[in-house]
Amino acid sequence: MSDAEWARVRDLLPVPAWLAGRGGRLEGCCHRQMIDAVRFLVDNGIKWRAMPSDFPSWPRVYAFFARWRDTGLVAELHYRPPRPSEGQRAAARSRVRRSWTRIR
């Protein structure tokens, strides 16, 4: 996951209880690792138990995934429209300028 993608997703994730001052234990893995693991699983079509050792253990990843699925976060991430890149925005602006010059 690139830094730009992480910047868009980070604000959607729930704040851990210990970080919000509500008590609880520290989480062993960061949310970015969990999202990377789920994306790897979906992209490669592997089973949960076949998760590579570079990622956190599969039960831990699945627990995060299940929690996020139950709160609707997975659906929100899946259906969120992608933000256009700077190149796409520049191309759209130039199309608008060209169409405006034709109207004059």
C-alpha positions as a Python dict, from the first residue, in 0.01 Angstrom:
ca = {
    (1, 'M'): (0, 0, 0),
    (2, 'S'): (144, 333, -100),
    (3, 'D'): (164, 627, 139),
    (4, 'A'): (-105, 810, -59),
    (5, 'E'): (-343, 514, -31),
    (6, 'W'): (-269, 482, 339),
    (7, 'A'): (-341, 852, 393),
    (8, 'R'): (-691, 803, 247),
    (9, 'V'): (-767, 487, 446),
    (10, 'R'): (-614, 580, 781),
    (11, 'D'): (-891, 818, 881),
    (12, 'L'): (-1162, 557, 816),
    (13, 'L'): (-1016, 302, 1055),
    (14, 'P'): (-1143, 291, 1411),
    (15, 'V'): (-915, 435, 1677),
    (16, 'P'): (-786, 160, 1910),
    (17, 'A'): (-932, 175, 2261),
    (18, 'W'): (-595, 216, 2431),
    (19, 'L'): (-510, 509, 2204),
    (20, 'A'): (-842, 680, 2274),
    (21, 'G'): (-789, 648, 2650),
    (22, 'R'): (-1056, 381, 2698),
    (23, 'G'): (-815, 121, 2835),
    (24, 'G'): (-733, -212, 2680),
    (25, 'R'): (-411, -371, 2562),
    (26, 'L'): (-177, -244, 2295),
    (27, 'E'): (-236, -403, 1959),
    (28, 'G'): (49, -623, 1842),
    (29, 'C'): (32, -511, 1477),
    (30, 'C'): (-46, -186, 1306),
    (31, 'H'): (-358, -146, 1096),
    (32, 'R'): (-153, -84, 783),
    (33, 'Q'): (-1, -432, 810),
    (34, 'M'): (-347, -579, 851),
    (35, 'I'): (-484, -404, 544),
    (36, 'D'): (-178, -509, 344),
    (37, 'A'): (-234, -871, 451),
    (38, 'V'): (-603, -866, 354),
    (39, 'R'): (-521, -703, 20),
    (40, 'F'): (-257, -971, -44),
    (41, 'L'): (-510, -1242, 38),
    (42, 'V'): (-772, -1099, -197),
    (43, 'D'): (-526, -1022, -476),
    (44, 'N'): (-367, -1367, -479),
    (45, 'G'): (-676, -1570, -396),
    (46, 'I'): (-508, -1768, -119),
    (47, 'K'): (-667, -1926, 185),
    (48, 'W'): (-634, -1764, 527),
    (49, 'R'): (-404, -2039, 652),
    (50, 'A'): (-170, -1989, 356),
    (51, 'M'): (-82, -1634, 464),
    (52, 'P'): (293, -1576, 415),
    (53, 'S'): (509, -1532, 721),
    (54, 'D'): (588, -1168, 624),
    (55, 'F'): (242, -1077, 752),
    (56, 'P'): (98, -1117, 1102),
    (57, 'S'): (-48, -1457, 1186),
    (58, 'W'): (-362, -1546, 994),
    (59, 'P'): (-591, -1571, 1301),
    (60, 'R'): (-493, -1218, 1401),
    (61, 'V'): (-548, -1083, 1048),
    (62, 'Y'): (-881, -1263, 1023),
    (63, 'A'): (-991, -1123, 1360),
    (64, 'F'): (-925, -769, 1240),
    (65, 'F'): (-1095, -840, 908),
    (66, 'A'): (-1402, -988, 1081),
    (67, 'R'): (-1426, -691, 1319),
    (68, 'W'): (-1400, -443, 1030),
    (69, 'R'): (-1649, -646, 821),
    (70, 'D'): (-1903, -651, 1104),
    (71, 'T'): (-1883, -273, 1149),
    (72, 'G'): (-1924, -210, 775),
    (73, 'L'): (-1574, -76, 722),
    (74, 'V'): (-1484, -336, 459),
    (75, 'A'): (-1784, -241, 245),
    (76, 'E'): (-1701, 128, 282),
    (77, 'L'): (-1342, 71, 173),
    (78, 'H'): (-1453, -147, -117),
    (79, 'Y'): (-1711, 91, -258),
    (80, 'R'): (-1528, 416, -194),
    (81, 'P'): (-1458, 583, -530),
    (82, 'P'): (-1089, 625, -605),
    (83, 'R'): (-948, 974, -586),
    (84, 'P'): (-825, 1092, -926),
    (85, 'S'): (-451, 1140, -956),
    (86, 'E'): (-298, 1481, -1029),
    (87, 'G'): (-243, 1377, -1392),
    (88, 'Q'): (-610, 1283, -1430),
    (89, 'R'): (-720, 1614, -1277),
    (90, 'A'): (-488, 1807, -1510),
    (91, 'A'): (-626, 1620, -1811),
    (92, 'A'): (-983, 1700, -1704),
    (93, 'R'): (-896, 2070, -1663),
    (94, 'S'): (-741, 2082, -2009),
    (95, 'R'): (-1051, 1917, -2161),
    (96, 'V'): (-1267, 2182, -1996),
    (97, 'R'): (-1041, 2461, -2127),
    (98, 'R'): (-1045, 2317, -2479),
    (99, 'S'): (-1423, 2284, -2481),
    (100, 'W'): (-1455, 2642, -2348),
    (101, 'T'): (-1239, 2783, -2629),
    (102, 'R'): (-1458, 2608, -2888),
    (103, 'I'): (-1770, 2770, -2747),
    (104, 'R'): (-1639, 3125, -2781),
}
